[in-house]
Amino acid sequence: MSRLSLNDLFRIAVPGDPQVRPDGGAVAYTLTTAEKDADDNRSEVWLAEPGHEPRRLTGGPADLAPRWSPDGRTLAFVRPVDGKPQIHLLPMDGGEPRVLATDGAGPPVWSPDGRHLAFTAPYGEAQAHDPVVADTLEYKADGAGLLRDLRAHVVVVEVDTGAWRRLTEGDFHAGEPTWSPDGQSLAFVAAMEPDRDLVPGGAVYLVDLDGGQPKRLTEQGVTCTGVWWLGERLVVTGFTGEPVGHTRLFALEAGGLVEIETGLDRNVMVGAPGYPGAPPLLLGDELLFCARDGGLTHLFDLDGRARVGGELGVSGATAAAGRLAYVAAGPGSAGDVYLDGRRLTDHALPDVELFPLERRVFTAPDGTPVEGFLLRDPALKQPGPLLLDVHGGPHNAWAPVFDGVHLYHQVLAARGWSVLTLNPRGSDGYGEAFYTAAIGAWGLADAGDFLAALDDLVEEGVADPDRLAVTGYSYGGYMACWLSATTDRFRAAIPGGCVSDLTSMSGTSDAGHLLKTFECRGDLAAQSPLTHVAGVRAATLVLHGERDDRCPVGQAEQWFAALRERGVPARLVRYPGGSHLFILNGRPSHRLDYNERIVAWLEQWVIGSQS
């Protein structure tokens, strides 16, 4: 057995999007790997069934969103053709997949009778060289770039003939559609208000299969974020009031939306890159949903009982024929496919021995308990260097599962480091009061959580107070800047995808207005690390994607320039083409470089400086 190396990035396989066959006997899923020679991520569709080795169904390299036909005889999936995602149909009794839709497509949704597929597709006429004209703040989106007049709309295609028709049009983005039980209409979420870029909005709409004007089904009071027809009722996710609290479950009744009581003070998680979860689903007649509890995303019933829990973190789930399929990560694997609790795949690296994560609870200065996870070699008996790594969000959370993104954690542990991943107030999984505790108080309400944990680890003899470092990404990058500017605790700091100036961020980020208005309300200058940059003494490595529209690269440029002007040892690394999520799904060479640079910087400025 060997320890994890950074090059193991190219051996890690991550399953996702599990889709149980209608008879409940097998699970189709995607499997994503990183290809070194092509410097790209590869995604294929695979099939897992009890008693058989998993087998590949499609050859990739970018196959996504497998969806079973109601009779289970055909598998639809999305594959790019000439750069545009298209729906393909794979006959399960043999044969090659055929292209069904040719105008760009999102994940397909089968009609109950199997005669149609619905999906969203982008529409717009502006060319890449045309001037970008913006009348609202919705003119760009991280990962997509400048939107111009592109809008996502609902499309339906006939399976037999390939004939398709667009059901919606207008200046709005339609969310993923869901079929009515009779197959005669589709529901979707959209924000159609003129000022939706200033005031968060989202309502459920219904459009007939034959087209026509969508009918609004929900009124003010709940901002809807997703909708699914589960059995005979529409289940909706959304939030009440301002968009700063937990996402909740609702059912659309005759009198409007009625909240579905979950028995939990937890945030409903429907799944997104970096935010594990799954849409709500029916297992028989029972409604299940995902929520994060103490860092791990579990699958719950409406009595608040975890149907999939323990040390597993769920990142996708579906049900059919009374059987439950899901993908979950654990301490030794970035993800495996399960069917009714039986593991069908094994994606743990067989020849790699991982250091275990120790769950810890620290006490903040005001007495609030704060959970974290300590990674270190159990054989270490003396104080050593420690890296504090801060998660993003701020409403995300670290989980005690194998981390295939932050590989440097295990590599540093093998070199005698301790790595602390803490879930401070603002983190998800600890109740709504904790979730909202840092609203309007970034750097003020949360910084003490980190420092108190460090004090405890120093006092315990785990951490050497002269060999501390801090890193983090997004909000974590903000906190790496803030802590290095407002304390002298750290010898090195590595902000990634950082936020250094909330004032300029509010006018340049694709989410800047929402951040300013609802998350960081108040004195933006006082909460900005740039205001306090004169206090930085830590050697600082700034890592940033050049096409980051969530935390624009100017945030990194400002921080680097301010440090350089003050003579602080600093380096700026920009990753061409990298969006905000490049450390999750960007070029493998960039992800490897990101990990390598963190290790090298820490060894140079924390370890090397001690000799």
Coordinates of C-alpha atoms in Angstrom, one line a residue, residues 149 160 186 216 259 263 366 415 478 485 517 579:
D149 CA -29.8 37.2 -26.0
D160 CA -40.5 8.2 -33.6
L186 CA -45.3 20.4 -18.6
R216 CA -48.6 30.8 -13.7
E259 CA -45.1 23.7 3.0
G263 CA -39.4 17.2 10.7
D366 CA -19.4 32.9 22.5
R415 CA 4.6 14.9 4.9
Y478 CA -12.2 35.6 1.1
A485 CA -5.0 40.6 7.0
T517 CA -28.1 43.1 -1.0
S579 CA -14.4 29.4 -14.6

